[in-house]
Amino acid sequence: MKIEFLLNGEAVSVENESPTRTLLDWLRENRGLNGTKEGCYEGDCGACSVMVTSQDENGTSHLAMNACILFLPQLHGKALRTVEGLADDQGNLHPVQQEMIDHHGSQCGFCTPGFVMSMAAAHQSGQVNHNDTLAGNLCRCTGYAPIIKAAKAAEAAPKSKTLAADAANLPSIDVSQQSHGAFIPQTTAEFAPWYQDNPNATLIGGATDVGLWVNKLFRDIKPVVFLSQIADLREIVETPGGIRIGAGVTMNRLRTAIQPRHPDFAEMIRRFGSTQVRNAATIGGNIANGSPIGDSPPALIALGAILRLRQGKKLREIPIEGFFIAYGKQDRDKGEFVESIFIPTQPDNLKCYKLSKRFDQDISAICGCFNITITDNSVTDARIAFGGMAATPKRASVVESTLIGNPWNEATVRAAMAKFATDYHPISDMRASDKYRAHTAQNMLLRYFYEHQSGPKTRVLEQRP
Amino acid sequence: MSIRKPLPHEAARLHVTGTARYVDDIPTPANCLHLAFGLSQVAHGRIKSIDLSAVHSAIGVVEVLTAQDLPAANDVSASHHDEPLLAVDTVHFVGQPIFMVAATSHALARKAAQLAVIEITELTPLLTIEEALAAGSEFEDPPTYLKGEPEKALNSATHQIDGTINIGGQEHFYLESQAALAFPQEDGDMLVHSSTQHPSEIQHKVAQALGQPFNSVRVEIRRMGGGFGGKESQGNSLACACAIIAARCGRPAKMRYDRDDDMVITGKRHEFRIDYRVGFDNYGRIQAVDFKQYCRGGWAQDLTLPVADRAMLHADNAYHLPNARITSHRLKTNTVSNTAFRGFGGPQGVVGIERVIDHIAHHLGKESLQVREANYYAPKSANAGQTTPYHMEITDSVIDQISDTLVDFSGYSARRTAVTEFNAKNSILKRGLALTPVKFGISFTLTFLNQAGALVHIYSDGSIHLNHGGTEMGQGLFTKVAQVAATLFAQPLSAVKITATDTAKVPNTSATAASSGSDLNGMAVKNACETIKARLVAFIAQNWQADPAKIRFTKAGVEIGTTILTFQEVIATAYQNRISLSSTGFYKTPKVEWDRTKGTGRPFFYFAYGAAVTEVVIDTLTGENRILRTDIIHDVGKSLNPALDLGQIEGAYVQGAGWLTTEELVWDARGTLKTHAPSTYKIPACSDRPAEFNVALFEQGENTEDTIYRSKAVGEPPFMLGISAFMALSDAVAACGDGTQYPDLQAPATAEQILKAVMAQKGETW
């Protein structure tokens, strides 16, 4: 397998490396590029952030990514910038680097290269929502204020020509490759039969979960197949009836695509992982790994989404809630994979409530998604689903039936709140106790009611000093 | 003059370009070995058998050692020699190293370390404070500080209340995990690069592990990627392991903990339970307080005793307690051995008294600020002769001035009204506001540690080489000390080369800890520079026939009467005239003396003061919360570098607020840490900083003691400003009730804790 990409402007070709070699280890151990740091080796601290430039049917993108959970084949055909390659060709510091010095944005300096790369990627993409673009970079020294000042101060500076030039020099890579127990297909038509023949293969979309299997659990996951070159899995198709999202669509692209239809879903995705994680993670991966605390399944269940599975040439469509059978068990045959998800067009009644210890970049203790239809002040339909309340993402069917057919008032809501105890028997773990989960699940319905009625304010994130 | 300027961190340019070198970045030869520990999965038990055959035969493995293979001392303890590098017979916590693997790569070592088969006969572990108390498992008899007649005063006070607060621990989460690298030298010598706040201790431990005198080991550290106390003693294991393997195999050896291993193996901030009884009058003036502090020390002593001492020493915070009794239980448990963490027990002591004040205010239905003001130590000018519970007279208090200034600066009164109005209008969201002060004692309480050395060379071209015993972990120590040297010779900062801390240059150093770094090392460097300067002045006076009183080092050069020579010319001439241009420097803090067993004396040279106002909002349906605004005034004396000082204050506040809000350590019933990675342990992220954050230095600040340019230490004191966030949350919870029931918020105040407290206020069942 031959992996070709630009490294700080220079074409490199990597052969004879394990397909699950992480970019971070390769940079530090093979290339002596020690500026990229290891802070956690699981994509949660951002010290290893690098910038990846790529071009596809959606245009050019400059994305911050975590090098510790990025396997080398994922870089094939792209351009990589590390902190060593951020200054311009004359050696002048990038504006974010200079502003970090001027605003005292570094103390111990260990997280700084990662911050600088996230800031540079945001700057190159014209993004100024710094709390979001830097949510995936942890700093233990500064308290962040000077870093944000630096990011703001750099906003007005012109974009880097050096970084922009990478897009024009990307290696061309339109050939599928297969060797060393790894496969990089170019189309679904190529991948589907291969997977039927190799049903034990590990599918890698963004590697934000699989990366941890390798780094932390020492799992041998071969054979592996990298799906990121498959353009048709990245498609988003809008029709009057709904929106179809390919399994390979990243969470950040999903966020943009879903914003006009269901802004609260988009707001929940804003808090899903971090910028670096959302730039890599795919919707297909978030569904297919079947986690009881994945955040998109409860929203998709509440929206009545339909999952399309494919096995060879055979297609199958099921309501997404039917996919999650039990903990670790999904309705997926050998060699079958999630191809796309379809969300029917509907009035936007969706609210998503994600509870976690920290607002940003935290796995949900509970994620409740509510889609309640009120007609003539009466509940005519209700789809409510939760993550973190059971062994799978699960609907609150008793709560739903208690609501449906009744007048939309606080008495109905309170009667339905009592039914959560029938629908769910949550557990206690390091994220929350069973009682906290039980109480807040109920209270979320009350919050939905208040929000619907323009009642008292309930969201602390919308409060200003 | 270089001092007092807001200069950037000396390594800022290296940081932002990724060229600042940390231990793991040091180039190593291809034959370097990489180490990992095999860890106990059991909290307490006897080792029955260890089968390492699969480890030995794993790919890349070169050496596997257990306790019996060690060449000399099996001891990495910072204090009591009760902490073996590798377990002997018994394991004492989940995560205790049992064996070490050396392999050809970091990944292969980690992988191989998973393959051991270890049989352990489990014994009943003592995991909690309560279990240890019941079993009488304490490191020493509980010491008590006694002032006045607390029992009598309590009983005769108009009001008496009591309560308990549990305070969680805290993971340091330095971004650079622990790391060490050892290079074997000739004749059994060893060079060790260690990410440590305490190179001298690393030197001693490594020498003992090798069975060599101290002079055969040299330890070097240029910088750490964060320390916060977590690298005061916790690096000993890695450094010793590397040195042992390096000596045995004749190859360099490196060890760095994977993040999960780091969080499982290394000590944390001590969990505390504090029981209190307090008697007070109608104004909220404290007549007497009785504290019982219980701290979870973990399985070995490490620094638990001095940490628990400092908690006792800060049980008064900024308040005069006429009668007090403070008792401290230091509990030995089958959990990780807790260690130093910014504040070193002080923050837990301060939380105790702030909790008491908050409780008093709630009991009397008073604004908590009034109760605080009623209890502040009197200012110096009042000459009130007030003493602490350990009988040290307070002569430098500026807390009343800082508090008053902050009340104006933050618009406290108007905002109190606004918060009350907000809470009346909003049934679900509630706001809270609190001002908390801090008074923090500066000096090592182990008095002999208050010493420092420096080594300054001037080369014949006039460039200056600076070295001292302090270590750089991001706090800006090297910048400040270089500013001192540059100022003394009136040279630009760029003329001063800052070099790695090195036990071969400055020996017998204390840890860079207790906020003392710039106080001690700044003075030692000043002493060294002044020695050289005195030689230069004597030489100039003789060589240029000048009056010594008229020789001045200025920006323009060296002024000799009306003649001005460049510094470089003077140095070159001095060299040619065989003047020594190198000097050591030394400093020891005056006036401090402390009898730890009696609980009397003057443990601190001086105090640092500050105060913060925090406003929060909580959601009473979920417990979710936000810090909306924070205002801080903090006293750094006359600042050596205002930019670095502000950075320390802001960072410490956020770290302190994190400790008391989102940072929750969770162990399961078997004593296994469940929050061992950033995916489950949540330090503040970018958006968690206060939405509005106003921080100012106390303008009138000036150290009354003769410290380095009258500055004050800044590393730890502002950490306790974060307590205002916790008290503001308590205030918001109180707004959910009718005033009859105290919120009784426990720390950390996670969303879950807040919801629980809110429901109690509303009379709902949890």
Coordinates of C-alpha atoms in Angstrom, one line a residue, chain A residues 2-463:
Chain A
K2 CA 1.3 3.4 -1.0
I3 CA 0.0 6.4 0.9
E4 CA 0.7 9.7 -0.8
F5 CA 0.1 13.1 0.7
L6 CA 1.7 16.5 1.1
L7 CA 3.6 17.0 4.4
N8 CA 4.2 20.6 5.1
G9 CA 4.2 21.3 1.4
E10 CA 6.4 18.4 0.4
A11 CA 5.2 15.3 -1.4
V12 CA 5.7 12.2 0.6
S13 CA 4.9 8.6 -0.2
V14 CA 4.6 6.1 2.7
E15 CA 5.0 2.4 2.0
N16 CA 5.2 -0.7 4.2
E17 CA 3.6 0.9 7.2
S18 CA 0.9 -0.9 9.1
P19 CA -2.5 0.5 8.0
T20 CA -3.3 1.2 11.6
R21 CA -0.1 3.2 12.3
T22 CA -1.3 6.5 13.7
L23 CA -0.2 9.8 12.1
L24 CA 1.0 11.0 15.5
D25 CA 3.4 8.1 16.0
W26 CA 4.6 8.3 12.4
L27 CA 5.3 12.1 12.7
R28 CA 7.2 11.8 16.0
E29 CA 8.9 8.5 15.5
N30 CA 9.6 8.3 11.7
R31 CA 9.9 12.0 10.8
G32 CA 11.2 13.5 14.0
L33 CA 8.5 16.1 13.8
N34 CA 8.1 16.5 17.6
G35 CA 6.1 19.6 17.6
T36 CA 2.9 17.6 17.5
K37 CA 2.3 16.4 21.0
E38 CA 0.6 13.4 22.6
G39 CA -1.6 14.4 25.5
C40 CA -4.2 11.6 25.7
Y41 CA -3.9 9.3 22.6
E42 CA -7.7 9.2 22.4
G43 CA -8.7 12.4 20.6
D44 CA -9.9 14.2 23.7
C45 CA -7.2 16.8 24.4
G46 CA -6.2 18.3 21.0
A47 CA -2.5 18.5 21.8
C48 CA -1.9 16.5 18.6
S49 CA -4.1 18.7 16.3
V50 CA -2.9 19.0 12.8
M51 CA -4.4 20.6 9.7
V52 CA -5.6 18.5 6.8
T53 CA -6.4 20.1 3.5
S54 CA -8.5 18.2 1.0
Q55 CA -10.6 18.7 -2.1
D56 CA -13.6 16.8 -3.1
E57 CA -17.0 17.3 -4.7
N58 CA -17.8 19.8 -1.9
G59 CA -14.8 22.0 -2.5
T60 CA -11.6 22.7 -0.6
S61 CA -11.5 22.2 3.2
H62 CA -8.9 23.0 5.8
L63 CA -9.8 20.9 8.8
A64 CA -8.3 20.5 12.2
M65 CA -7.9 16.8 13.1
N66 CA -6.5 14.7 15.9
A67 CA -3.3 13.0 14.7
C68 CA -3.5 10.4 17.5
I69 CA -6.6 8.8 16.1
L70 CA -5.9 9.3 12.4
F71 CA -4.5 6.3 10.6
L72 CA -2.0 7.0 7.8
P73 CA -4.2 5.7 5.0
Q74 CA -6.8 8.3 5.9
L75 CA -4.4 11.0 4.6
H76 CA -4.1 9.5 1.2
G77 CA -4.5 12.3 -1.4
K78 CA -4.6 15.1 1.2
A79 CA -2.2 17.7 2.4
L80 CA -1.0 17.8 6.0
R81 CA 0.3 20.7 7.9
T82 CA 2.0 20.3 11.3
V83 CA 3.1 23.1 13.5
E84 CA 6.5 23.0 11.9
G85 CA 5.0 23.9 8.6
L86 CA 2.8 26.7 9.7
A87 CA 5.1 29.7 9.1
D88 CA 5.1 31.0 5.6
D89 CA 7.8 30.3 3.0
Q90 CA 9.9 33.2 4.2
G91 CA 9.7 31.9 7.8
N92 CA 7.3 34.5 9.0
L93 CA 5.1 33.3 11.8
H94 CA 1.4 32.6 11.0
P95 CA -0.7 35.4 12.5
V96 CA -2.2 33.0 15.1
Q97 CA 1.3 32.2 16.2
Q98 CA 2.3 35.8 16.6
E99 CA -0.9 36.7 18.4
M100 CA -0.4 33.8 20.8
I101 CA 3.0 35.3 21.8
D102 CA 1.6 38.8 22.0
H103 CA -1.4 37.9 24.1
H104 CA 0.5 35.5 26.4
G105 CA -1.5 32.5 25.1
S106 CA 1.1 29.9 26.2
Q107 CA 2.3 29.0 29.6
C108 CA 3.7 25.4 29.8
G109 CA 3.5 25.4 26.0
F110 CA 2.6 21.7 25.6
C111 CA -0.9 22.2 24.3
T112 CA 0.2 25.2 22.3
P113 CA 1.0 23.5 19.0
G114 CA -2.4 21.9 19.0
F115 CA -4.1 25.2 19.7
V116 CA -2.1 26.9 17.1
M117 CA -3.1 24.4 14.5
S118 CA -6.8 24.5 15.4
M119 CA -6.7 28.3 15.3
A120 CA -4.9 28.2 11.9
A121 CA -7.4 25.8 10.4
A122 CA -10.3 28.0 11.7
H123 CA -8.6 31.1 10.4
Q124 CA -8.0 29.6 7.0
S125 CA -11.7 28.6 6.9
G126 CA -12.9 32.0 8.1
Q127 CA -14.5 30.6 11.3
V128 CA -14.7 33.0 14.2
N129 CA -16.8 31.0 16.7
H130 CA -13.7 30.3 18.8
N131 CA -15.4 28.5 21.6
D132 CA -16.5 25.9 19.1
T133 CA -13.4 25.7 17.0
L134 CA -11.3 25.3 20.2
A135 CA -13.6 23.1 22.2
G136 CA -11.4 20.1 21.4
N137 CA -8.2 21.7 22.7
L138 CA -7.6 21.5 26.4
C139 CA -5.3 23.8 28.2
R140 CA -4.6 23.4 31.9
C141 CA -2.6 26.5 32.5
T142 CA -4.1 29.7 31.0
G143 CA -7.8 29.4 31.7
Y144 CA -8.2 30.1 28.0
A145 CA -8.9 33.8 28.1
P146 CA -5.6 34.9 26.5
I147 CA -5.9 32.2 23.8
I148 CA -9.3 33.6 22.8
K149 CA -7.9 37.1 22.8
A150 CA -5.2 35.9 20.4
A151 CA -7.7 34.1 18.2
K152 CA -9.8 37.3 18.0
A153 CA -6.8 39.4 17.3
A154 CA -5.8 37.2 14.3
E155 CA -9.3 37.3 12.7
A156 CA -8.6 40.2 10.5
A157 CA -5.2 39.0 9.2
P158 CA -5.2 37.8 5.6
K159 CA -5.4 34.1 5.1
S160 CA -2.1 32.3 4.6
K161 CA -1.1 31.8 1.0
T162 CA 1.2 29.0 2.0
L163 CA -1.6 27.0 3.4
A164 CA -3.9 27.9 0.6
A165 CA -1.4 26.6 -1.9
D166 CA -1.6 23.1 -0.6
A167 CA -5.0 22.6 -2.2
A168 CA -3.5 23.2 -5.7
N169 CA -0.8 20.5 -5.2
L170 CA -2.7 17.6 -3.8
P171 CA -1.5 14.2 -5.2
S172 CA -4.1 12.5 -7.4
I173 CA -5.3 9.2 -6.0
D174 CA -8.1 7.7 -8.0
V175 CA -7.0 4.1 -7.8
S176 CA -8.2 1.6 -5.2
Q177 CA -5.5 -0.1 -3.2
Q178 CA -5.4 -3.4 -1.4
S179 CA -2.5 -4.9 0.5
H180 CA -1.2 -5.6 4.1
G181 CA -4.7 -6.5 5.2
A182 CA -6.1 -3.1 4.2
F183 CA -8.4 -1.9 1.4
I184 CA -9.0 1.6 0.2
P185 CA -12.0 1.4 -2.2
Q186 CA -13.1 4.3 -4.4
T187 CA -16.8 3.4 -4.8
T188 CA -19.6 1.6 -3.0
A189 CA -19.9 -0.8 -5.9
E190 CA -16.4 -1.9 -5.3
F191 CA -16.6 -2.0 -1.5
A192 CA -19.9 -3.8 -1.1
P193 CA -19.0 -7.2 -2.7
W194 CA -15.5 -7.0 -1.0
Y195 CA -17.2 -6.7 2.3
Q196 CA -19.5 -9.5 1.6
D197 CA -16.4 -11.7 1.0
N198 CA -14.6 -10.2 4.0
P199 CA -17.4 -9.8 6.6
N200 CA -14.9 -9.8 9.5
A201 CA -13.2 -6.7 8.2
T202 CA -13.3 -3.5 10.4
L203 CA -14.9 -0.6 8.6
I204 CA -13.2 2.7 9.2
G205 CA -15.0 5.9 8.5
G206 CA -13.3 8.6 10.6
A207 CA -11.6 6.3 13.1
T208 CA -12.7 8.4 16.1
D209 CA -13.9 5.2 17.8
V210 CA -11.8 2.6 16.1
G211 CA -8.7 4.6 16.9
L212 CA -9.3 3.9 20.6
W213 CA -9.7 0.1 19.9
V214 CA -6.1 0.2 18.6
N215 CA -4.5 2.8 20.9
K216 CA -6.1 1.8 24.2
L217 CA -7.4 -1.8 23.8
F218 CA -4.5 -3.1 21.7
R219 CA -6.9 -4.8 19.3
D220 CA -5.8 -6.3 16.1
I221 CA -8.5 -5.1 13.8
K222 CA -7.3 -6.4 10.5
P223 CA -8.5 -6.6 7.8
V224 CA -9.4 -3.0 7.7
V225 CA -11.2 -1.0 5.0
F226 CA -11.0 2.7 4.8
L227 CA -14.2 4.3 3.5
S228 CA -13.2 7.9 3.3
Q229 CA -12.4 7.8 -0.5
I230 CA -15.9 6.6 -1.4
A231 CA -17.6 9.7 -2.8
D232 CA -21.1 8.2 -3.1
L233 CA -21.1 7.5 0.6
R234 CA -20.5 11.2 1.2
E235 CA -23.6 12.3 -0.7
I236 CA -26.4 14.4 0.8
V237 CA -29.5 14.4 -1.3
E238 CA -32.5 16.6 -0.6
T239 CA -35.9 15.9 -2.1
P240 CA -39.3 17.2 -1.2
G241 CA -39.9 14.1 0.8
G242 CA -36.8 14.3 2.9
I243 CA -33.1 14.4 3.1
R244 CA -30.9 11.4 2.5
I245 CA -27.5 11.4 4.2
G246 CA -24.7 9.1 3.1
A247 CA -23.1 7.0 5.9
G248 CA -19.7 8.7 5.1
V249 CA -21.0 12.2 5.8
T250 CA -19.0 13.7 8.7
M251 CA -20.8 15.1 11.7
N252 CA -19.7 18.6 10.8
R253 CA -21.3 18.3 7.4
L254 CA -24.4 16.8 8.9
R255 CA -24.6 19.8 11.3
T256 CA -24.6 22.2 8.4
A257 CA -27.1 20.2 6.4
I258 CA -29.6 19.7 9.2
Q259 CA -29.5 23.2 10.5
P260 CA -32.3 24.6 8.3
R261 CA -34.6 21.7 9.0
H262 CA -33.9 21.0 12.7
P263 CA -31.8 23.6 14.3
D264 CA -31.9 22.0 17.7
F265 CA -30.4 18.8 16.2
A266 CA -27.7 21.0 14.7
E267 CA -27.1 22.6 18.1
M268 CA -26.8 19.2 19.7
I269 CA -24.2 18.2 17.0
R270 CA -22.3 21.4 17.9
R271 CA -21.7 19.8 21.2
F272 CA -20.9 16.3 19.7
G273 CA -17.2 15.6 20.3
S274 CA -15.2 18.5 19.2
T275 CA -14.4 20.2 15.9
Q276 CA -11.5 17.8 15.3
V277 CA -13.7 14.8 16.1
R278 CA -16.7 16.0 14.0
N279 CA -14.3 16.7 11.1
A280 CA -13.5 13.0 11.1
A281 CA -16.4 11.1 12.6
T282 CA -19.2 10.0 10.3
I283 CA -22.9 9.6 10.8
G284 CA -22.7 6.0 9.6
G285 CA -20.1 5.2 12.3
N286 CA -22.1 6.9 15.0
I287 CA -25.1 4.7 14.1
A288 CA -23.4 1.4 13.2
N289 CA -21.3 1.1 16.4
G290 CA -24.6 0.8 18.3
S291 CA -23.4 2.7 21.3
P292 CA -26.2 3.3 23.9
I293 CA -24.8 6.8 24.3
G294 CA -24.2 7.8 20.7
D295 CA -25.9 11.2 20.3
S296 CA -27.4 11.0 16.8
P297 CA -29.5 7.9 17.2
P298 CA -32.0 9.4 19.6
A299 CA -32.5 12.4 17.4
L300 CA -32.9 10.2 14.3
I301 CA -35.4 7.9 16.1
A302 CA -37.4 10.9 17.2
L303 CA -37.4 12.1 13.6
G304 CA -38.6 8.7 12.3
A305 CA -35.5 8.3 10.2
I306 CA -35.2 5.3 7.9
L307 CA -31.9 3.4 7.7
R308 CA -30.7 1.9 4.4
L309 CA -28.5 -1.1 4.8
R310 CA -26.7 -2.8 1.9
Q311 CA -25.2 -6.2 1.5
G312 CA -23.6 -6.7 -1.9
K313 CA -26.2 -5.4 -4.2
K314 CA -29.1 -6.1 -1.8
L315 CA -30.7 -3.0 -0.2
R316 CA -32.9 -3.1 2.9
E317 CA -34.7 -0.2 4.7
I318 CA -35.7 -0.3 8.3
P319 CA -36.9 2.3 10.8
I320 CA -33.7 3.2 12.7
E321 CA -35.1 2.3 16.1
G322 CA -35.3 -1.3 14.9
F323 CA -31.6 -1.4 14.2
F324 CA -30.6 -1.4 17.9
I325 CA -31.6 -4.8 19.2
A326 CA -29.6 -5.1 22.4
Y327 CA -26.3 -3.9 23.9
G328 CA -23.6 -4.7 21.3
K329 CA -26.2 -6.2 18.9
Q330 CA -27.6 -4.6 15.9
D331 CA -29.9 -5.7 13.1
R332 CA -27.0 -6.1 10.6
D333 CA -26.2 -9.2 8.7
K334 CA -22.7 -10.4 7.9
G335 CA -21.2 -8.3 5.2
E336 CA -24.0 -5.8 5.5
F337 CA -23.3 -2.1 6.2
V338 CA -25.1 1.2 6.8
E339 CA -25.3 3.0 3.5
S340 CA -27.4 6.0 4.2
I341 CA -30.1 7.4 6.5
F342 CA -33.2 9.2 5.3
I343 CA -35.0 11.8 7.4
P344 CA -38.5 12.6 6.2
T345 CA -39.5 16.2 5.7
Q346 CA -41.7 17.3 8.6
P347 CA -42.6 20.4 10.6
D348 CA -39.8 21.1 13.0
N349 CA -41.0 20.0 16.5
L350 CA -37.7 18.5 17.5
K351 CA -35.8 19.5 20.7
C352 CA -32.6 17.7 21.7
Y353 CA -31.5 17.9 25.3
K354 CA -28.0 16.6 25.9
L355 CA -26.8 16.4 29.5
S356 CA -23.1 15.8 30.3
K357 CA -20.7 16.9 33.0
R358 CA -19.2 19.4 30.7
F359 CA -21.1 21.2 27.9
D360 CA -18.5 20.8 25.2
Q361 CA -16.7 17.7 24.1
D362 CA -18.3 15.4 26.6
I363 CA -20.1 12.1 26.1
S364 CA -23.8 12.3 27.2
A365 CA -24.9 11.0 30.5
I366 CA -28.4 11.3 29.0
C367 CA -29.5 12.6 25.6
G368 CA -33.3 13.1 25.2
C369 CA -34.9 14.0 21.9
F370 CA -38.5 15.0 21.7
N371 CA -40.6 15.4 18.6
I372 CA -44.2 16.1 19.6
T373 CA -47.0 17.2 17.3
I374 CA -49.7 19.4 18.7
T375 CA -52.9 19.9 16.7
D376 CA -55.7 22.0 18.0
N377 CA -54.0 22.1 21.4
S378 CA -54.0 18.3 21.6
V379 CA -51.1 15.9 21.3
T380 CA -51.6 14.1 18.0
D381 CA -48.2 12.4 17.7
A382 CA -45.1 12.0 19.9
R383 CA -41.8 10.4 19.2
I384 CA -39.4 10.5 22.1
A385 CA -36.1 8.7 22.3
F386 CA -33.2 8.6 24.7
G387 CA -29.6 7.7 24.8
G388 CA -28.0 6.8 28.1
M389 CA -31.3 5.5 29.6
A390 CA -31.1 1.9 28.4
A391 CA -28.7 -0.6 26.8
T392 CA -29.6 0.8 23.4
P393 CA -31.0 4.1 22.2
K394 CA -34.6 3.6 23.0
R395 CA -38.1 5.1 22.5
A396 CA -40.2 6.2 25.4
S397 CA -43.3 4.4 24.1
V398 CA -45.4 4.4 27.3
V399 CA -44.7 8.1 27.8
E400 CA -45.6 8.7 24.1
S401 CA -48.9 6.9 24.4
T402 CA -49.7 8.7 27.6
L403 CA -49.4 12.0 25.8
I404 CA -51.1 11.1 22.5
G405 CA -54.8 12.0 22.3
N406 CA -54.6 14.3 25.4
P407 CA -54.8 18.0 25.7
W408 CA -51.4 19.7 25.6
N409 CA -51.2 21.1 29.1
E410 CA -49.2 20.7 32.2
A411 CA -51.5 18.1 33.7
T412 CA -50.9 15.9 30.7
V413 CA -47.2 16.5 30.8
R414 CA -47.0 15.7 34.5
A415 CA -49.0 12.5 34.0
A416 CA -46.6 11.5 31.2
M417 CA -43.6 12.3 33.3
A418 CA -44.5 9.6 35.7
K419 CA -44.4 7.1 32.9
F420 CA -40.7 7.4 32.3
A421 CA -40.2 4.9 35.2
T422 CA -42.1 2.3 33.1
D423 CA -40.1 3.0 29.9
Y424 CA -36.6 3.1 31.4
H425 CA -34.6 1.6 34.2
P426 CA -31.3 3.5 33.9
I427 CA -28.1 2.5 35.5
S428 CA -25.5 4.4 37.6
D429 CA -22.0 4.9 36.1
M430 CA -19.2 7.5 36.2
R431 CA -21.3 9.9 34.2
A432 CA -24.4 10.0 36.3
S433 CA -26.5 8.1 38.8
D434 CA -29.6 6.2 38.0
K435 CA -31.6 8.7 39.9
Y436 CA -30.2 11.7 38.1
R437 CA -31.0 10.1 34.8
A438 CA -34.5 9.2 35.9
H439 CA -35.2 12.7 37.3
T440 CA -33.8 14.7 34.4
A441 CA -35.5 12.5 31.7
Q442 CA -38.8 13.5 33.2
N443 CA -37.8 17.1 33.6
M444 CA -36.8 17.3 29.9
L445 CA -40.4 16.7 29.0
L446 CA -41.4 19.6 31.2
R447 CA -38.6 21.7 29.6
Y448 CA -40.1 20.8 26.2
F449 CA -43.5 21.9 27.3
Y450 CA -42.2 25.2 28.6
E451 CA -40.2 25.8 25.4
H452 CA -43.2 25.0 23.3
Q453 CA -45.5 27.3 25.3
S454 CA -42.8 30.1 25.5
G455 CA -42.9 29.6 29.2
P456 CA -40.1 30.3 31.6
K457 CA -36.6 30.2 30.2
T458 CA -34.8 26.9 30.7
R459 CA -31.5 27.0 28.9
V460 CA -28.4 28.2 30.8
L461 CA -26.4 28.3 27.6
E462 CA -28.6 31.2 26.4
Q463 CA -27.9 33.3 29.5

